[in-house]
mmCIF file of C-alpha atoms in Angstrom:
data_model
loop_
_atom_site.group_PDB
_atom_site.id
_atom_site.type_symbol
_atom_site.label_atom_id
_atom_site.label_comp_id
_atom_site.label_asym_id
_atom_site.label_seq_id
_atom_site.Cartn_x
_atom_site.Cartn_y
_atom_site.Cartn_z
ATOM 1 C CA UNK A 27 -26.120 27.467 5.093
ATOM 2 C CA UNK A 28 -24.409 30.821 5.589
ATOM 3 C CA UNK A 29 -21.239 31.328 3.529
ATOM 4 C CA UNK A 30 -20.137 34.286 5.663
ATOM 5 C CA UNK A 31 -20.244 32.226 8.857
ATOM 6 C CA UNK A 32 -18.481 29.326 7.122
ATOM 7 C CA UNK A 33 -15.719 31.680 5.974
ATOM 8 C CA UNK A 34 -15.250 33.028 9.513
ATOM 9 C CA UNK A 35 -14.894 29.505 10.923
ATOM 10 C CA UNK A 36 -12.564 28.485 8.074
ATOM 11 C CA UNK A 37 -10.221 31.398 8.809
ATOM 12 C CA UNK A 38 -10.361 30.597 12.500
ATOM 13 C CA UNK A 39 -9.378 26.998 11.766
ATOM 14 C CA UNK A 40 -6.501 28.072 9.538
ATOM 15 C CA UNK A 41 -5.260 30.339 12.318
ATOM 16 C CA UNK A 42 -5.439 27.476 14.828
ATOM 17 C CA UNK A 43 -3.411 25.210 12.521
ATOM 18 C CA UNK A 44 -0.829 27.928 11.928
ATOM 19 C CA UNK A 45 -0.341 28.624 15.639
ATOM 20 C CA UNK A 46 -0.334 25.001 16.828
ATOM 21 C CA UNK A 47 3.041 23.477 15.965
ATOM 22 C CA UNK A 48 1.852 19.925 16.598
ATOM 23 C CA UNK A 49 -1.023 20.212 14.084
ATOM 24 C CA UNK A 50 1.176 22.130 11.647
ATOM 25 C CA UNK A 51 3.771 19.353 11.767
ATOM 26 C CA UNK A 52 1.165 16.647 11.133
ATOM 27 C CA UNK A 53 -0.544 18.469 8.252
ATOM 28 C CA UNK A 54 2.319 20.182 6.413
ATOM 29 C CA UNK A 55 5.664 18.609 7.302
ATOM 30 C CA UNK A 56 4.689 14.954 7.789
ATOM 31 C CA UNK A 57 3.043 14.266 4.376
ATOM 32 C CA UNK A 58 5.931 15.752 2.386
ATOM 33 C CA UNK A 59 8.575 14.123 4.572
ATOM 34 C CA UNK A 60 6.927 10.686 4.416
ATOM 35 C CA UNK A 61 6.427 10.974 0.653
ATOM 36 C CA UNK A 62 10.137 11.628 0.197
ATOM 37 C CA UNK A 63 11.309 9.055 2.746
ATOM 38 C CA UNK A 64 8.994 6.119 2.023
ATOM 39 C CA UNK A 65 8.825 6.797 -1.696
ATOM 40 C CA UNK A 66 12.602 6.847 -2.071
ATOM 41 C CA UNK A 67 12.820 3.571 -0.135
ATOM 42 C CA UNK A 68 10.950 1.840 -2.969
ATOM 43 C CA UNK A 69 12.271 4.109 -5.729
ATOM 44 C CA UNK A 70 13.885 1.214 -7.626
ATOM 45 C CA UNK A 71 10.669 -0.779 -7.078
ATOM 46 C CA UNK A 72 12.383 -4.120 -7.561
ATOM 47 C CA UNK A 73 15.443 -5.993 -6.342
ATOM 48 C CA UNK A 74 18.322 -6.497 -8.747
ATOM 49 C CA UNK A 75 21.466 -8.614 -8.502
ATOM 50 C CA UNK A 76 20.398 -10.737 -5.545
ATOM 51 C CA UNK A 77 23.581 -12.180 -4.053
ATOM 52 C CA UNK A 78 23.969 -15.957 -4.401
ATOM 53 C CA UNK A 79 26.738 -18.279 -3.222
ATOM 54 C CA UNK A 80 27.753 -21.533 -4.942
ATOM 55 C CA UNK A 81 29.371 -24.810 -3.908
ATOM 56 C CA UNK A 82 30.506 -26.539 -7.109
ATOM 57 C CA UNK A 83 31.879 -29.927 -6.063
ATOM 58 C CA UNK A 84 31.782 -31.209 -9.652
ATOM 59 C CA UNK A 85 33.838 -28.317 -11.060
ATOM 60 C CA UNK A 86 33.148 -29.507 -14.615
ATOM 61 C CA UNK A 87 32.370 -27.731 -17.844
ATOM 62 C CA UNK A 88 28.696 -28.656 -17.475
ATOM 63 C CA UNK A 89 28.414 -27.341 -13.910
ATOM 64 C CA UNK A 90 30.142 -24.088 -14.885
ATOM 65 C CA UNK A 91 27.834 -23.684 -17.867
ATOM 66 C CA UNK A 92 24.791 -24.295 -15.660
ATOM 67 C CA UNK A 93 25.907 -21.701 -13.114
ATOM 68 C CA UNK A 94 26.798 -19.168 -15.839
ATOM 69 C CA UNK A 95 23.258 -19.428 -17.212
ATOM 70 C CA UNK A 96 21.822 -18.765 -13.746
ATOM 71 C CA UNK A 97 24.169 -15.811 -13.280
ATOM 72 C CA UNK A 98 23.060 -14.423 -16.652
ATOM 73 C CA UNK A 99 19.440 -14.149 -15.513
ATOM 74 C CA UNK A 100 18.204 -10.650 -14.776
ATOM 75 C CA UNK A 101 18.096 -10.623 -10.973
ATOM 76 C CA UNK A 102 20.809 -13.074 -9.888
ATOM 77 C CA UNK A 103 24.413 -12.234 -9.123
ATOM 78 C CA UNK A 104 26.745 -15.048 -8.046
ATOM 79 C CA UNK A 105 29.024 -13.229 -5.628
ATOM 80 C CA UNK A 106 30.617 -15.977 -3.536
ATOM 81 C CA UNK A 107 32.167 -19.350 -4.345
ATOM 82 C CA UNK A 108 32.748 -21.773 -1.471
ATOM 83 C CA UNK A 109 34.892 -24.888 -1.190
ATOM 84 C CA UNK A 110 32.415 -26.960 0.798
ATOM 85 C CA UNK A 111 28.952 -26.780 2.371
ATOM 86 C CA UNK A 112 30.270 -25.992 5.845
ATOM 87 C CA UNK A 113 32.043 -22.867 4.559
ATOM 88 C CA UNK A 114 28.992 -21.957 2.476
ATOM 89 C CA UNK A 115 26.650 -22.201 5.454
ATOM 90 C CA UNK A 116 28.863 -19.825 7.427
ATOM 91 C CA UNK A 117 28.530 -17.292 4.617
ATOM 92 C CA UNK A 118 24.787 -17.914 4.450
ATOM 93 C CA UNK A 119 24.258 -17.489 8.200
ATOM 94 C CA UNK A 120 26.297 -14.266 8.209
ATOM 95 C CA UNK A 121 24.001 -12.951 5.389
ATOM 96 C CA UNK A 122 26.804 -12.598 2.843
ATOM 97 C CA UNK A 123 24.430 -14.270 0.384
ATOM 98 C CA UNK A 124 20.661 -14.703 0.160
ATOM 99 C CA UNK A 125 20.830 -18.214 -1.262
ATOM 100 C CA UNK A 126 23.155 -21.165 -1.901
ATOM 101 C CA UNK A 127 23.361 -23.430 -4.955
ATOM 102 C CA UNK A 128 25.040 -26.771 -4.269
ATOM 103 C CA UNK A 129 26.176 -28.873 -7.250
ATOM 104 C CA UNK A 130 27.275 -32.369 -6.169
ATOM 105 C CA UNK A 131 30.140 -34.361 -7.641
ATOM 106 C CA UNK A 132 29.121 -36.412 -10.679
ATOM 107 C CA UNK A 133 26.807 -33.677 -12.045
ATOM 108 C CA UNK A 134 28.296 -33.807 -15.560
ATOM 109 C CA UNK A 135 28.428 -37.619 -15.696
ATOM 110 C CA UNK A 136 24.736 -37.895 -14.871
ATOM 111 C CA UNK A 137 23.853 -35.232 -17.427
ATOM 112 C CA UNK A 138 25.699 -37.128 -20.158
ATOM 113 C CA UNK A 139 24.065 -40.391 -19.086
ATOM 114 C CA UNK A 140 20.690 -38.569 -19.103
ATOM 115 C CA UNK A 141 20.048 -39.539 -15.514
ATOM 116 C CA UNK A 142 18.323 -37.506 -12.809
ATOM 117 C CA UNK A 143 20.768 -34.815 -11.671
ATOM 118 C CA UNK A 144 19.715 -33.284 -8.328
ATOM 119 C CA UNK A 145 21.211 -30.010 -7.115
ATOM 120 C CA UNK A 146 20.826 -28.358 -3.722
ATOM 121 C CA UNK A 147 19.170 -24.983 -3.197
ATOM 122 C CA UNK A 148 19.164 -23.240 0.191
ATOM 123 C CA UNK A 149 17.110 -20.043 0.424
ATOM 124 C CA UNK A 150 16.776 -17.282 3.002
ATOM 125 C CA UNK A 151 12.981 -17.150 3.111
ATOM 126 C CA UNK A 152 12.972 -14.335 5.661
ATOM 127 C CA UNK A 153 13.267 -12.125 2.551
ATOM 128 C CA UNK A 154 10.620 -13.699 0.368
ATOM 129 C CA UNK A 155 11.214 -11.427 -2.634
ATOM 130 C CA UNK A 156 14.873 -12.424 -2.853
ATOM 131 C CA UNK A 157 14.168 -16.114 -2.283
ATOM 132 C CA UNK A 158 11.455 -16.109 -4.959
ATOM 133 C CA UNK A 159 13.838 -14.513 -7.464
ATOM 134 C CA UNK A 160 16.533 -17.119 -6.795
ATOM 135 C CA UNK A 161 14.083 -20.019 -6.876
ATOM 136 C CA UNK A 162 12.539 -18.798 -10.124
ATOM 137 C CA UNK A 163 15.921 -18.334 -11.861
ATOM 138 C CA UNK A 164 17.235 -21.781 -10.864
ATOM 139 C CA UNK A 165 14.000 -23.509 -11.906
ATOM 140 C CA UNK A 166 13.928 -21.761 -15.296
ATOM 141 C CA UNK A 167 17.483 -22.845 -16.107
ATOM 142 C CA UNK A 168 16.820 -26.376 -14.815
ATOM 143 C CA UNK A 169 13.696 -26.577 -16.977
ATOM 144 C CA UNK A 170 15.721 -25.530 -20.020
ATOM 145 C CA UNK A 171 18.180 -28.355 -19.347
ATOM 146 C CA UNK A 172 15.323 -30.825 -18.894
ATOM 147 C CA UNK A 173 13.801 -29.834 -22.262
ATOM 148 C CA UNK A 174 17.171 -30.161 -24.015
ATOM 149 C CA UNK A 175 17.725 -33.566 -22.452
ATOM 150 C CA UNK A 176 14.327 -34.867 -23.597
ATOM 151 C CA UNK A 177 14.882 -33.494 -27.074
ATOM 152 C CA UNK A 178 18.243 -35.326 -27.382
ATOM 153 C CA UNK A 179 16.570 -38.516 -26.168
ATOM 154 C CA UNK A 180 13.884 -38.322 -28.866
ATOM 155 C CA UNK A 181 16.476 -37.518 -31.518
ATOM 156 C CA UNK A 182 18.480 -40.589 -30.430
ATOM 157 C CA UNK A 183 15.389 -42.653 -31.262
ATOM 158 C CA UNK A 184 15.501 -41.402 -34.842
ATOM 159 C CA UNK A 185 12.785 -38.763 -34.507
ATOM 160 C CA UNK A 186 13.081 -35.649 -36.681
ATOM 161 C CA UNK A 187 14.720 -32.752 -34.702
ATOM 162 C CA UNK A 188 11.691 -30.449 -35.217
ATOM 163 C CA UNK A 189 9.295 -33.139 -34.022
ATOM 164 C CA UNK A 190 11.665 -34.038 -31.179
ATOM 165 C CA UNK A 191 11.575 -30.417 -30.043
ATOM 166 C CA UNK A 192 7.782 -30.476 -29.965
ATOM 167 C CA UNK A 193 7.729 -33.767 -28.074
ATOM 168 C CA UNK A 194 10.224 -32.403 -25.564
ATOM 169 C CA UNK A 195 7.758 -29.625 -24.703
ATOM 170 C CA UNK A 196 4.256 -31.080 -25.065
ATOM 171 C CA UNK A 197 2.868 -28.217 -22.975
ATOM 172 C CA UNK A 198 4.211 -24.675 -23.269
ATOM 173 C CA UNK A 199 2.933 -21.849 -21.095
ATOM 174 C CA UNK A 200 2.555 -18.502 -22.834
ATOM 175 C CA UNK A 201 2.635 -16.048 -19.936
ATOM 176 C CA UNK A 202 1.039 -12.680 -20.550
ATOM 177 C CA UNK A 203 1.582 -10.492 -17.470
ATOM 178 C CA UNK A 204 -0.909 -7.610 -17.199
ATOM 179 C CA UNK A 205 -1.446 -4.682 -14.790
ATOM 180 C CA UNK A 206 2.069 -5.065 -13.334
ATOM 181 C CA UNK A 207 4.051 -6.567 -16.230
ATOM 182 C CA UNK A 208 7.452 -6.067 -14.595
ATOM 183 C CA UNK A 209 6.171 -7.858 -11.467
ATOM 184 C CA UNK A 210 7.785 -5.292 -9.187
ATOM 185 C CA UNK A 211 6.954 -4.490 -5.593
ATOM 186 C CA UNK A 212 6.868 -0.703 -6.008
ATOM 187 C CA UNK A 213 3.895 -0.561 -8.390
ATOM 188 C CA UNK A 214 1.993 -2.837 -6.027
ATOM 189 C CA UNK A 215 2.736 -1.003 -2.768
ATOM 190 C CA UNK A 216 3.523 2.674 -3.438
ATOM 191 C CA UNK A 217 0.062 3.895 -4.599
ATOM 192 C CA UNK A 218 -1.580 2.540 -1.442
ATOM 193 C CA UNK A 219 1.280 3.778 0.729
ATOM 194 C CA UNK A 220 0.984 7.364 -0.534
ATOM 195 C CA UNK A 221 -2.775 7.394 0.084
ATOM 196 C CA UNK A 222 -2.274 5.919 3.555
ATOM 197 C CA UNK A 223 0.157 8.750 4.381
ATOM 198 C CA UNK A 224 -2.452 11.344 3.387
ATOM 199 C CA UNK A 225 -5.216 9.484 5.202
ATOM 200 C CA UNK A 226 -3.372 9.195 8.509
ATOM 201 C CA UNK A 227 -1.842 12.688 8.574
ATOM 202 C CA UNK A 228 -5.283 14.139 7.818
ATOM 203 C CA UNK A 229 -6.870 12.187 10.670
ATOM 204 C CA UNK A 230 -4.089 13.062 13.127
ATOM 205 C CA UNK A 231 -4.048 16.782 12.296
ATOM 206 C CA UNK A 232 -7.795 17.286 12.243
ATOM 207 C CA UNK A 233 -8.375 15.133 15.321
ATOM 208 C CA UNK A 234 -5.884 17.214 17.279
ATOM 209 C CA UNK A 235 -7.809 20.329 16.270
ATOM 210 C CA UNK A 236 -11.190 18.930 17.356
ATOM 211 C CA UNK A 237 -9.728 17.688 20.644
ATOM 212 C CA UNK A 238 -8.146 21.127 21.174
ATOM 213 C CA UNK A 239 -11.595 22.735 20.823
ATOM 214 C CA UNK A 240 -13.026 20.496 23.538
ATOM 215 C CA UNK A 241 -9.944 20.704 25.750
ATOM 216 C CA UNK A 242 -9.921 24.515 25.688
ATOM 217 C CA UNK A 243 -13.706 25.024 25.640
ATOM 218 C CA UNK A 244 -13.587 26.515 22.117
ATOM 219 C CA UNK A 245 -16.410 24.251 20.937
ATOM 220 C CA UNK A 246 -19.024 26.495 22.521
ATOM 221 C CA UNK A 247 -17.849 29.622 20.672
ATOM 222 C CA UNK A 248 -17.612 27.677 17.394
ATOM 223 C CA UNK A 249 -21.213 26.534 17.777
ATOM 224 C CA UNK A 250 -22.307 30.087 18.506
ATOM 225 C CA UNK A 251 -20.395 31.451 15.500
ATOM 226 C CA UNK A 252 -22.042 28.842 13.287
ATOM 227 C CA UNK A 253 -25.451 29.921 14.581
ATOM 228 C CA UNK A 254 -25.862 26.328 15.859
ATOM 229 C CA UNK A 255 -26.201 25.102 12.270
ATOM 230 C CA UNK A 256 -24.594 21.739 11.512
ATOM 231 C CA UNK A 257 -23.762 22.636 7.899
ATOM 232 C CA UNK A 258 -22.295 26.002 8.891
ATOM 233 C CA UNK A 259 -20.187 24.400 11.600
ATOM 234 C CA UNK A 260 -18.985 21.269 9.793
ATOM 235 C CA UNK A 261 -18.142 23.111 6.558
ATOM 236 C CA UNK A 262 -16.394 25.902 8.449
ATOM 237 C CA UNK A 263 -14.468 23.479 10.651
ATOM 238 C CA UNK A 264 -13.423 20.993 7.966
ATOM 239 C CA UNK A 265 -13.194 22.987 4.706
ATOM 240 C CA UNK A 266 -9.586 23.966 5.457
ATOM 241 C CA UNK A 267 -8.612 20.285 5.630
ATOM 242 C CA UNK A 268 -10.643 19.407 2.563
ATOM 243 C CA UNK A 269 -8.969 22.144 0.505
ATOM 244 C CA UNK A 270 -5.488 21.301 1.808
ATOM 245 C CA UNK A 271 -5.829 17.597 1.085
ATOM 246 C CA UNK A 272 -7.420 18.228 -2.272
ATOM 247 C CA UNK A 273 -4.182 20.068 -3.102
ATOM 248 C CA UNK A 274 -2.177 17.121 -1.739
ATOM 249 C CA UNK A 275 -4.258 14.791 -3.866
ATOM 250 C CA UNK A 276 -3.436 16.777 -7.018
ATOM 251 C CA UNK A 277 0.232 16.814 -5.995
ATOM 252 C CA UNK A 278 0.145 13.036 -5.500
ATOM 253 C CA UNK A 279 -1.415 12.143 -8.836
ATOM 254 C CA UNK A 280 0.168 14.788 -11.055
ATOM 255 C CA UNK A 281 3.656 15.023 -9.516
ATOM 256 C CA UNK A 282 4.448 12.134 -7.164
ATOM 257 C CA UNK A 283 3.031 9.355 -9.371
ATOM 258 C CA UNK A 284 4.998 10.502 -12.467
ATOM 259 C CA UNK A 285 8.205 10.950 -10.414
ATOM 260 C CA UNK A 286 8.003 7.343 -9.235
ATOM 261 C CA UNK A 287 6.761 6.145 -12.636
ATOM 262 C CA UNK A 288 3.521 4.756 -11.220
ATOM 263 C CA UNK A 289 0.666 3.824 -13.556
ATOM 264 C CA UNK A 290 -2.198 6.273 -13.969
ATOM 265 C CA UNK A 291 -4.801 4.649 -16.191
ATOM 266 C CA UNK A 292 -8.424 5.646 -16.505
ATOM 267 C CA UNK A 293 -10.155 9.005 -16.408
ATOM 268 C CA UNK A 294 -8.498 11.780 -14.375
ATOM 269 C CA UNK A 295 -11.896 13.353 -13.736
ATOM 270 C CA UNK A 296 -13.242 10.130 -12.209
ATOM 271 C CA UNK A 297 -10.085 9.714 -10.144
ATOM 272 C CA UNK A 298 -10.300 13.247 -8.744
ATOM 273 C CA UNK A 299 -14.034 13.073 -8.013
ATOM 274 C CA UNK A 300 -13.892 9.710 -6.236
ATOM 275 C CA UNK A 301 -10.793 10.817 -4.292
ATOM 276 C CA UNK A 302 -12.670 13.961 -3.223
ATOM 277 C CA UNK A 303 -15.570 11.829 -1.949
ATOM 278 C CA UNK A 304 -13.116 9.589 -0.119
ATOM 279 C CA UNK A 305 -11.511 12.526 1.704
ATOM 280 C CA UNK A 306 -14.943 13.927 2.590
ATOM 281 C CA UNK A 307 -15.919 10.580 4.143
ATOM 282 C CA UNK A 308 -12.579 10.392 5.979
ATOM 283 C CA UNK A 309 -13.032 13.904 7.396
ATOM 284 C CA UNK A 310 -16.549 13.158 8.667
ATOM 285 C CA UNK A 311 -15.409 9.900 10.265
ATOM 286 C CA UNK A 312 -12.402 11.694 11.765
ATOM 287 C CA UNK A 313 -14.489 14.513 13.238
ATOM 288 C CA UNK A 314 -17.000 12.047 14.707
ATOM 289 C CA UNK A 315 -14.340 9.895 16.430
ATOM 290 C CA UNK A 316 -12.189 12.798 17.647
ATOM 291 C CA UNK A 317 -15.217 14.617 19.107
ATOM 292 C CA UNK A 318 -15.171 12.058 21.935
ATOM 293 C CA UNK A 319 -11.716 13.192 23.107
ATOM 294 C CA UNK A 320 -10.757 16.163 25.250
ATOM 295 C CA UNK A 321 -6.994 15.720 24.991
ATOM 296 C CA UNK A 322 -4.814 16.391 21.945
ATOM 297 C CA UNK A 323 -2.155 13.985 23.169
ATOM 298 C CA UNK A 324 -4.594 11.090 23.593
ATOM 299 C CA UNK A 325 -6.325 11.503 20.258
ATOM 300 C CA UNK A 326 -2.962 11.747 18.470
ATOM 301 C CA UNK A 327 -1.821 8.516 20.136
ATOM 302 C CA UNK A 328 -5.022 6.734 19.095
ATOM 303 C CA UNK A 329 -4.876 7.927 15.481
ATOM 304 C CA UNK A 330 -1.179 7.058 15.185
ATOM 305 C CA UNK A 331 -1.798 3.650 16.784
ATOM 306 C CA UNK A 332 -4.484 2.607 14.292
ATOM 307 C CA UNK A 333 -2.400 3.463 11.183
ATOM 308 C CA UNK A 334 -0.844 0.066 10.618
ATOM 309 C CA UNK A 335 -3.845 -2.092 11.676
ATOM 310 C CA UNK A 336 -6.113 -0.100 9.350
ATOM 311 C CA UNK A 337 -3.693 -0.609 6.462
ATOM 312 C CA UNK A 338 -3.549 -4.364 7.098
ATOM 313 C CA UNK A 339 -7.276 -5.040 7.276
ATOM 314 C CA UNK A 340 -8.102 -3.157 4.062
ATOM 315 C CA UNK A 341 -6.917 -6.160 2.049
ATOM 316 C CA UNK A 342 -4.092 -4.397 0.220
ATOM 317 C CA UNK A 343 -1.409 -6.760 1.557
ATOM 318 C CA UNK A 344 -3.483 -9.902 2.059
ATOM 319 C CA UNK A 345 -6.452 -11.564 0.411
ATOM 320 C CA UNK A 346 -9.563 -9.925 1.842
ATOM 321 C CA UNK A 347 -11.717 -13.079 1.687
ATOM 322 C CA UNK A 348 -9.099 -15.035 3.669
ATOM 323 C CA UNK A 349 -9.263 -12.662 6.634
ATOM 324 C CA UNK A 350 -11.479 -13.528 9.648
ATOM 325 C CA UNK A 351 -15.118 -12.633 9.011
ATOM 326 C CA UNK A 352 -15.240 -10.083 11.826
ATOM 327 C CA UNK A 353 -12.285 -8.196 10.296
ATOM 328 C CA UNK A 354 -14.024 -8.195 6.918
ATOM 329 C CA UNK A 355 -17.059 -6.495 8.486
ATOM 330 C CA UNK A 356 -14.857 -3.930 10.259
ATOM 331 C CA UNK A 357 -12.861 -3.271 7.087
ATOM 332 C CA UNK A 358 -16.014 -2.593 5.093
ATOM 333 C CA UNK A 359 -16.830 0.247 7.500
ATOM 334 C CA UNK A 360 -13.548 2.039 6.724
ATOM 335 C CA UNK A 361 -13.447 4.351 3.648
ATOM 336 C CA UNK A 362 -9.898 3.169 2.862
ATOM 337 C CA UNK A 363 -11.164 -0.312 1.932
ATOM 338 C CA UNK A 364 -13.333 0.603 -1.095
ATOM 339 C CA UNK A 365 -10.984 3.436 -2.078
ATOM 340 C CA UNK A 366 -7.962 1.130 -2.266
ATOM 341 C CA UNK A 367 -9.993 -1.246 -4.437
ATOM 342 C CA UNK A 368 -11.075 1.628 -6.674
ATOM 343 C CA UNK A 369 -7.509 2.958 -6.908
ATOM 344 C CA UNK A 370 -6.172 -0.456 -7.903
ATOM 345 C CA UNK A 371 -8.822 -1.056 -10.550
ATOM 346 C CA UNK A 372 -8.848 2.476 -11.940
ATOM 347 C CA UNK A 373 -5.226 3.655 -11.904
ATOM 348 C CA UNK A 374 -3.231 0.400 -12.017
ATOM 349 C CA UNK A 375 -5.498 -1.957 -13.943
ATOM 350 C CA UNK A 376 -7.372 0.633 -16.014
ATOM 351 C CA UNK A 377 -10.503 -1.520 -16.203
ATOM 352 C CA UNK A 378 -13.914 -0.441 -17.447
ATOM 353 C CA UNK A 379 -15.919 1.763 -15.061
ATOM 354 C CA UNK A 380 -18.637 -0.864 -14.536
ATOM 355 C CA UNK A 381 -16.033 -2.999 -12.713
ATOM 356 C CA UNK A 382 -15.458 -0.411 -9.991
ATOM 357 C CA UNK A 383 -18.955 1.085 -9.702
ATOM 358 C CA UNK A 384 -19.566 -1.027 -6.586
ATOM 359 C CA UNK A 385 -16.552 0.620 -4.892
ATOM 360 C CA UNK A 386 -17.878 4.103 -5.709
ATOM 361 C CA UNK A 387 -21.308 3.169 -4.291
ATOM 362 C CA UNK A 388 -19.559 1.785 -1.198
ATOM 363 C CA UNK A 389 -17.723 5.095 -0.669
ATOM 364 C CA UNK A 390 -20.956 7.054 -1.119
ATOM 365 C CA UNK A 391 -22.711 4.860 1.471
ATOM 366 C CA UNK A 392 -19.864 5.374 3.941
ATOM 367 C CA UNK A 393 -20.002 9.111 3.230
ATOM 368 C CA UNK A 394 -23.700 9.030 4.131
ATOM 369 C CA UNK A 395 -22.991 7.000 7.296
ATOM 370 C CA UNK A 396 -20.265 9.460 8.287
ATOM 371 C CA UNK A 397 -22.566 12.424 7.665
ATOM 372 C CA UNK A 398 -25.396 10.960 9.775
ATOM 373 C CA UNK A 399 -23.004 10.000 12.584
ATOM 374 C CA UNK A 400 -21.439 13.474 12.610
ATOM 375 C CA UNK A 401 -24.901 15.111 12.488
ATOM 376 C CA UNK A 402 -26.178 13.128 15.479
ATOM 377 C CA UNK A 403 -22.997 13.812 17.419
ATOM 378 C CA UNK A 404 -23.237 17.533 16.611
ATOM 379 C CA UNK A 405 -26.797 17.740 17.937
ATOM 380 C CA UNK A 406 -25.808 15.885 21.086
ATOM 381 C CA UNK A 407 -22.916 18.286 21.751
ATOM 382 C CA UNK A 408 -25.050 21.292 20.829
ATOM 383 C CA UNK A 409 -27.706 20.273 23.358
ATOM 384 C CA UNK A 410 -25.012 19.872 25.998
ATOM 385 C CA UNK A 411 -23.687 23.359 25.233
ATOM 386 C CA UNK A 412 -27.194 24.882 25.381
ATOM 387 C CA UNK A 413 -27.960 23.104 28.661
ATOM 388 C CA UNK A 414 -24.806 24.478 30.253
ATOM 389 C CA UNK A 415 -25.558 27.919 28.837
ATOM 390 C CA UNK A 416 -29.082 27.926 30.281
ATOM 391 C CA UNK A 417 -27.932 26.964 33.767
ATOM 392 C CA UNK A 418 -27.632 29.901 36.208
ATOM 393 C CA UNK A 419 -24.109 30.838 37.262
#
């Protein structure tokens, strides 16, 4: 390994990035722009005041009290009151409201008689977060009414009020939410989204550079300047990206995470070291794949195309074990998969290190696989260059 040769190649790479507007856009403008745009989209992290419409055909004190209790819950806002179901459905289909609560006539009479009192609930399940909030609020208030009704029944039988209260709720659930106590969507999605932005912009920018070398026959001169040494070449070619994205990584964890109030549990040293290994593995994989292309446009299309599929199969949005077996095998070959698991356990959950050691080992194994693949590819390309060089003109 020759540090002087590595430095020459590093400066050459920095010059290429600076003079190529397409690479410059992918590496410098895109990460910052996407951070601001996508991060601000989920800045509030959770929905508040989900609009709900009501059809109160009973129009009694009991029905009004029931609806007021629903409206008093944290996320529900009753915005529209309709005369009948036909009018309400028009409002629902035009998306004026995300849900409808229908209280039939005789609601109060049945409550007083302690009879079953059904109400109607229509939800727009195309927005599952909103529909879950409405469903949860209505069920909590309905459960409160059911408990009160049972308690009054037991008291009517001469049972002591304290004992009647216990009998009315024979089973009580004590919910202790951990890791994401506010149950918001931002804490779940944003950490992975920020890492995905870095991952994809790194792959696109570096892949364009490698394809440029092959497209413009620069690969030969790079090999010569590295003295045909794999370490000299790969460190000289990729160190610029490693340093740049190490800076992005520090920006992400020390600036972006606090701005969006994202959890950062666990050791910072461990987080930085594992993130560094992850980016090294990503760079080696990226160089290996992009070395098969001779067109910047094609490699950029491929890298941009795989962004969303890669995100989906890493298991961040869906249970990994419920995916098809072939996708599980493919996912385990992608450095994003173990890194997302590590990030979740380390920064969000803050669990003990022994619970994410397997993810660190997984990243190290993929780093080794990426290194071997890049090494073999380098020697293949080097031999091709030497063969062409030895041929008479």
